Coordinates of C-alpha atoms in Angstrom, one line a residue:
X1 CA 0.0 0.0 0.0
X2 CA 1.3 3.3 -0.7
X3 CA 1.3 5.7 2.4
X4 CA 0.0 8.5 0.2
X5 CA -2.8 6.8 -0.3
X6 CA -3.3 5.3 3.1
X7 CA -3.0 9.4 4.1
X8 CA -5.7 10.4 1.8
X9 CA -8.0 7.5 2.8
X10 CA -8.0 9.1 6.4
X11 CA -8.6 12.4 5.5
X12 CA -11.4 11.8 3.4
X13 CA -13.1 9.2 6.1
X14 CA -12.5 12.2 8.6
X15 CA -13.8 14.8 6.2
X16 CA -16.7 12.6 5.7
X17 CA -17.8 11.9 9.2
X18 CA -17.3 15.6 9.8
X19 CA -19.6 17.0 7.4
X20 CA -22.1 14.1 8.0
X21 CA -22.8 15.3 11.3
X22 CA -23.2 18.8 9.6
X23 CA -25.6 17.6 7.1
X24 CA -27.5 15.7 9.7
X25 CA -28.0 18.5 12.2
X26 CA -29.0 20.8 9.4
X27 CA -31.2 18.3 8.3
X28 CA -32.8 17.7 11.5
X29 CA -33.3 21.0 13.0
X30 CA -36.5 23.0 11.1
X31 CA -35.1 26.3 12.5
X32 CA -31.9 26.3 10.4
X33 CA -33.3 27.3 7.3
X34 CA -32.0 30.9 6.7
X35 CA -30.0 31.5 3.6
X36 CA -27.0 31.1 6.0
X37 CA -27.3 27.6 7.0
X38 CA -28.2 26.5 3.3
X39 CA -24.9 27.8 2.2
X40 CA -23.1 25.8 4.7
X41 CA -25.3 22.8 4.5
X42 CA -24.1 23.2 0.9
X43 CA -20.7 23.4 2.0
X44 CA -21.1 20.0 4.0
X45 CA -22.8 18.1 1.0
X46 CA -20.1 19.0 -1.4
X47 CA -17.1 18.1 1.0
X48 CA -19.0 14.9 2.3
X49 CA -18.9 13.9 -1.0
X50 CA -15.1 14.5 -1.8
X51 CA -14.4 12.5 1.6
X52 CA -16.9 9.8 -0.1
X53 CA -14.6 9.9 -3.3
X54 CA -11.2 9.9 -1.8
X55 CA -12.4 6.9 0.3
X56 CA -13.9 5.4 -2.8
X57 CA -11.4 6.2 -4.5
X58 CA -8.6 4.2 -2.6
X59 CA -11.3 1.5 -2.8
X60 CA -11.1 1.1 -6.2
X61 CA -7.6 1.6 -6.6
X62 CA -6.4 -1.7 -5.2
X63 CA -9.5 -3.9 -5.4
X64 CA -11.1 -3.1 -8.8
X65 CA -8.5 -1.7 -11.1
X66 CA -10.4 -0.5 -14.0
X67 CA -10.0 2.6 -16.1
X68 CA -13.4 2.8 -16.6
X69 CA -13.5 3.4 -12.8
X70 CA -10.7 5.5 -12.5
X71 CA -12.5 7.9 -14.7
X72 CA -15.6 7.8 -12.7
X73 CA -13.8 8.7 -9.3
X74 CA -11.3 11.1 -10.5
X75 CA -14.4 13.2 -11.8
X76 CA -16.3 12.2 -9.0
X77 CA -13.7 14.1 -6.7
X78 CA -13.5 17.0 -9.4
X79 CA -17.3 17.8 -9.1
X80 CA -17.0 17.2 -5.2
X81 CA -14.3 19.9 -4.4
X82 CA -15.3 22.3 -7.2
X83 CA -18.8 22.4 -5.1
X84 CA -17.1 23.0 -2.4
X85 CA -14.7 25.4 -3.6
X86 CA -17.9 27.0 -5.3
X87 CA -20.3 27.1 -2.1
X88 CA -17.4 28.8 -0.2
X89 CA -17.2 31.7 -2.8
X90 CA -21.1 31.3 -2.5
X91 CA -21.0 32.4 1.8
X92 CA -18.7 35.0 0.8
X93 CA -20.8 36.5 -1.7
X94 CA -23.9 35.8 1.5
X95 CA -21.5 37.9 4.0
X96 CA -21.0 40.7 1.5
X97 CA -24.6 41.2 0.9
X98 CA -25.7 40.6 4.5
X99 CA -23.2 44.2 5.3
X100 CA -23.8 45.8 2.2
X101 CA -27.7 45.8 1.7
X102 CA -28.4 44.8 6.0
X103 CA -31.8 46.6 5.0
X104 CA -33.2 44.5 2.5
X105 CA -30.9 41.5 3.1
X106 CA -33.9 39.1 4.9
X107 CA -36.3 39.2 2.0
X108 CA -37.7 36.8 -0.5
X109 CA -35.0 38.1 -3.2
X110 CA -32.1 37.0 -1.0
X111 CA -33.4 33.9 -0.9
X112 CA -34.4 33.7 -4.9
X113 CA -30.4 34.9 -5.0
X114 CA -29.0 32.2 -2.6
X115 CA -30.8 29.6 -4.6
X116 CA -30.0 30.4 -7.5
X117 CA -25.9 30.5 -6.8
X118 CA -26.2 27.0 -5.3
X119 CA -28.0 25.9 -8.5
X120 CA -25.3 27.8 -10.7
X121 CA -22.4 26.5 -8.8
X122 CA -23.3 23.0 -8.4
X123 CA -24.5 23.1 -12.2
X124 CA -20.8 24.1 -13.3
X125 CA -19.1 21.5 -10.8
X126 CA -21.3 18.8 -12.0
X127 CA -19.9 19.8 -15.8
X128 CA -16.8 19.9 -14.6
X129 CA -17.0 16.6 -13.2
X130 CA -18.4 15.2 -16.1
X131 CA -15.4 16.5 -19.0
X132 CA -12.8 13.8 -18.0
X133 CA -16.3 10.5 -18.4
X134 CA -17.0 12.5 -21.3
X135 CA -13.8 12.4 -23.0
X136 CA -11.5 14.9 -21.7
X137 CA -8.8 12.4 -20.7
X138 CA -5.4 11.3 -21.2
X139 CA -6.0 7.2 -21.2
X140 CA -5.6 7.4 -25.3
X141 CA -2.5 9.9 -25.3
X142 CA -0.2 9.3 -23.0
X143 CA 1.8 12.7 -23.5
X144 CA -1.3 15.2 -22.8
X145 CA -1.5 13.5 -19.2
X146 CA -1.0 16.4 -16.1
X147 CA 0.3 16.1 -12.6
X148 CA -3.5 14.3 -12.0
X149 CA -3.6 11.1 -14.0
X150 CA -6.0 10.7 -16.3
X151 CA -6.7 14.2 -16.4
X152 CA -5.2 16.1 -19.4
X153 CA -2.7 19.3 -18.7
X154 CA -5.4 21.5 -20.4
X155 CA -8.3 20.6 -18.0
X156 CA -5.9 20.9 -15.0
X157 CA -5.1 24.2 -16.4
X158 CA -9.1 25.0 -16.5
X159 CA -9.8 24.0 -12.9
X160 CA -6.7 25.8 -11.5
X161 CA -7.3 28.8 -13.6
X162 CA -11.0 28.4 -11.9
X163 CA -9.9 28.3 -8.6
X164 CA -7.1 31.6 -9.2
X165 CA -10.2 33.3 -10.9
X166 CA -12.8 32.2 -7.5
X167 CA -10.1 33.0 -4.7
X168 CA -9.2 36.5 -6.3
X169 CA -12.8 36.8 -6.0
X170 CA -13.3 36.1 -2.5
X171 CA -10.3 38.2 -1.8
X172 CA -11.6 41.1 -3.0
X173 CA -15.3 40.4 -1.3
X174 CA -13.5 39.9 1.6
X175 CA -11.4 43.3 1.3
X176 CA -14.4 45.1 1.3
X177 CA -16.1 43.4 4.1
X178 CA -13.0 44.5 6.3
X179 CA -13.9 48.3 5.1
X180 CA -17.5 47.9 5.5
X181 CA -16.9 46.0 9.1
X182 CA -14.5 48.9 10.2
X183 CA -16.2 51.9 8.5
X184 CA -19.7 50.5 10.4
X185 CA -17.2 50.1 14.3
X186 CA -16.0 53.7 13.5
X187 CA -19.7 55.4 13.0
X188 CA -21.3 53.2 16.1
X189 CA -18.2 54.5 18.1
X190 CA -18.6 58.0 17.0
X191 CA -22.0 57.6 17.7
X192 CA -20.7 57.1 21.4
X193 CA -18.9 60.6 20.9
X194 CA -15.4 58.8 21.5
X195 CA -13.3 55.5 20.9
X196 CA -13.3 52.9 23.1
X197 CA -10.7 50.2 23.8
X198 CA -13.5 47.7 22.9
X199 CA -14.1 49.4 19.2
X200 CA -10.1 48.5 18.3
X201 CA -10.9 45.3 19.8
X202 CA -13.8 44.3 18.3
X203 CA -12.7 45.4 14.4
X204 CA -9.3 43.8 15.1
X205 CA -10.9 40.4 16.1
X206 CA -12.9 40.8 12.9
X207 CA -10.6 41.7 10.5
X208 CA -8.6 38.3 12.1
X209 CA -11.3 36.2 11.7
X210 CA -11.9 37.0 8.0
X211 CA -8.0 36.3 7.5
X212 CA -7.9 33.3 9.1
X213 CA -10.5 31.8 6.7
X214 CA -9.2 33.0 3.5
X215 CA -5.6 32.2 4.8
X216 CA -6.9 28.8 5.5
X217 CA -8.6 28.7 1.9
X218 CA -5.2 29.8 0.2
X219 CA -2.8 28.0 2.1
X220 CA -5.1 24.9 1.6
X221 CA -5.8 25.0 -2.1
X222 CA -3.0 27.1 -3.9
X223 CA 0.2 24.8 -3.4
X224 CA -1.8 22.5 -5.5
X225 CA -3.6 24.4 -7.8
X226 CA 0.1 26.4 -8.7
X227 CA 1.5 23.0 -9.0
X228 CA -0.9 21.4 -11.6
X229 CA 0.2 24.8 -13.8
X230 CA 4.2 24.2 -13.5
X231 CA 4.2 20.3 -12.6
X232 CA 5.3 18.0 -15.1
X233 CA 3.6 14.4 -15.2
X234 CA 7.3 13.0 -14.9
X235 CA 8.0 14.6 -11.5
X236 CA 7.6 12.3 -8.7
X237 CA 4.2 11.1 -7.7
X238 CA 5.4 12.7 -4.3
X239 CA 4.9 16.3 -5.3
X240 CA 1.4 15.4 -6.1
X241 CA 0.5 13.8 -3.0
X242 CA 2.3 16.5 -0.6
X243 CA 0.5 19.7 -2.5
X244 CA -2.7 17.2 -2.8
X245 CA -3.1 16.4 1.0
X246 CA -3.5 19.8 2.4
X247 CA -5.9 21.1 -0.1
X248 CA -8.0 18.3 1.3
X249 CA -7.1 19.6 4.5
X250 CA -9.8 22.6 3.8
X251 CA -12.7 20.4 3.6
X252 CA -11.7 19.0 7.1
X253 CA -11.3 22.8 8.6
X254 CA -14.4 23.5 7.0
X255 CA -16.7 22.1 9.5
X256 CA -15.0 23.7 11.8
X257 CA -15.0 27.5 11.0
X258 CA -18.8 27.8 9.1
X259 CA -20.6 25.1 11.7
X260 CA -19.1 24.3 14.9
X261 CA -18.5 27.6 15.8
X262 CA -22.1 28.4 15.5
X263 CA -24.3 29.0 18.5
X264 CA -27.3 27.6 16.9
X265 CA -25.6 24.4 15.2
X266 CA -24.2 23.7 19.1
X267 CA -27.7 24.2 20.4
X268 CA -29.0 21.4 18.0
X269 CA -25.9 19.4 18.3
X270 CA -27.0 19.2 22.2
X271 CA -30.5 18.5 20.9
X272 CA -29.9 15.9 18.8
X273 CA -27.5 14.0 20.6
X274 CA -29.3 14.3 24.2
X275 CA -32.3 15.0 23.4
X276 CA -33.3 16.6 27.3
X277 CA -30.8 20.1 26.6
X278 CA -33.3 23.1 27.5
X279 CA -32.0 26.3 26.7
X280 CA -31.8 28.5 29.3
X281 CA -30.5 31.5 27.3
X282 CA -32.3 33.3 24.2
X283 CA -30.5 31.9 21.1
X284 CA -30.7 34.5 18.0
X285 CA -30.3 33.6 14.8
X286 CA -26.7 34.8 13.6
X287 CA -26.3 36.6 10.3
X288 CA -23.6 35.7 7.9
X289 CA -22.2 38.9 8.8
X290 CA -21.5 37.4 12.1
X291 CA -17.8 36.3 12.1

C-alpha cells in the first residue's frame, strides 16, 4: 500500500464523518433554514462527498483496477471539491450582501439569490466533473497527461485557472467586508462621541477572523492548484501527493469555521445528541455577517 494513499483515505473518512454530522444537524433542526445555513449545508454536502470519493477512490484503486472506474472517481472528486470550492465563494458573496444591503438582506429576493448560486455553482461543478467520463482524458494519449492522472494538462489548467479566478474573488469580497466592518465600528463609536478600547478590539478580532478563513482557503488549495500549472507528469508522484493532501485539509477545517462555531448548530448538536438540553439562554439567529 502506498502511504500516500493510506493518508488520503484518512482524510477523506474524517472529512466525511465531519460533514455528515453537519448535514444531519442541518437536516434535523427545522429552524436552520436561513440563507446562511443552506450555504453551509451546501458546504457539507459538497465536501462529504469529496471525503466519499477519496475513500472510494482508494477502494477502487487496489480492489477493482479498472479505467473505466478510474474515470468515474477522479471526476467524482473533481465535481466534489469544485462544489465545495464554489459554495465557499457562494457564503462570501452571502457575508458581503448581508453588510452591504443589511436593510433588504432578509427578504424573499435574498433567498431567490442564494438559490440560484447554489444551482449555478453545483451546475458548473457537476460539468466539470463530467469532462474527464466525457472524453477529456489522457488514457488514449499518454503525453497530454497532467500532474493528476488521467486528467489532461489542459483541464488541469481550467480547474486551476477556476480556482485563481474564485479566490481573487473572494479576496476582493472579503477586502471590502473589512472596510465595510471597520467603517460600520467607526460610526457606532462615534456615535458614542469617543473610541473605546472595545471598538479597536472588536474590528481587530474581525478583521482576524476573516483572514484566518481566506488564509486557510489559500494555504489549503494554492500549493496545489500552482502545482498542476508548473508540474510536469514526470515529476515524482510525491509532489502530487504532498500539495494534494493539504488542499484536502480545507474540507476538514471547513466544518469547523462555518458550523461548529455556531451557537445555533451547538444548540441542536445538544438537541440531537441528548435529546433533554433546554436552553436556558435566548439563542438568536446569527447573520452571515457574524464572524
Amino acid at each position: 500500500l502506498n502511504p500516500w494513499d493510506v493518508m488520503l483515505c484518512v482524510s477523506g473518512t474524517a472529512i466525511a464523518c465531519e460533514n455528515a454530522l453537519v448535514v444531519a444537524i442541518i437536516c434535523y433542526s427545522p429552524a436552520l433554514r436561513t440563507p446562511m445555513f443552506v450555504l453551509v449545508g451546501s458546504l457539507a454536502t459538497a465536501d462529504l462527498l469529496a471525503g466519499l470519493g477519496l475513500i472510494l477512490n482508494f477502494v477502487f484503486q487496489y480492489v477493482i483496477r479498472s479505467e473505466t472506474v478510474s474515470l468515474l472517481t477522479v471526476g467524482f472528486l473533481v465535481a466534489s471539491f469544485a462544489a465545495s470550492v464554489s459554495s465557499l465563494l457562494a457564503i462570501t458573496v452571502d457575508r458581503y450582501l448581508s453588510l452591504y444591503n443589511a436593510l433588504t438582506y432578509y427578504s424573499e429576493r435574498t433567498v431567490l439569490c442564494i438559490h440560484t448560486m447554489l444551482a449555478g455553482a453545483w451546475g458548473v461543478s457537476l460539468c466539470l466533473g463530467l469532462l474527464p467520463v466525457l472524453g477529456w482524458n489522457c488514457l488514449h494519449d499518454r503525453t497530454s497527461c497532467s500532474v493528476v492522472r488521467p486528467l489532461t494538462k489542459s483541464n488541469v489548467t481550467l480547474l486551476s485557472a477556476s480556482f485563481f479566478l474564485i479566490f481573487l474573488i473572494m479576496l476582493h469580497l472579503y477586502i471590502e467586508i473589512c472596510k465595510i466592518v471597520c467603517r460600520h465600528a467607526h460610526q457606532i463609536a462615534l456615535q458614542q462621541h469617543f473610541l473605546t478600547a472595545s471598538h479597536y478590539v472588536t474590528t481587530k478580532k474581525g478583521v482576524s477572523t476573516l483572514a484566518i478563513i481566506l488564509g486557510t482557503f489559500g494555504a489549503s488549495w494554492l500549493p496545489f492548484a500552482i502545482y498542476c500549472v508548473v508540474g510536469d507528469p514526470e515529476y515524482p508522484s510525491v509532489y502530487t501527493y504532498a500539495t494534494l493532501l493539504p488542499a484536502t485539509y480545507n474540507s476538514m477545517i471547513n466544518p469547523i469555521i462555518y458550523a461548529y462555531r455556531n451557537q445555533e448548530i451547538q444548540r441542536s448538536m445538544w438537541v440531537l445528541f441528548c435529546g433533554c438540553f433546554q436552553a436556558k439562554v435566548s439563542f438568536r439567529s446569527r447573520s452571515p455577517s457574524d464572524v
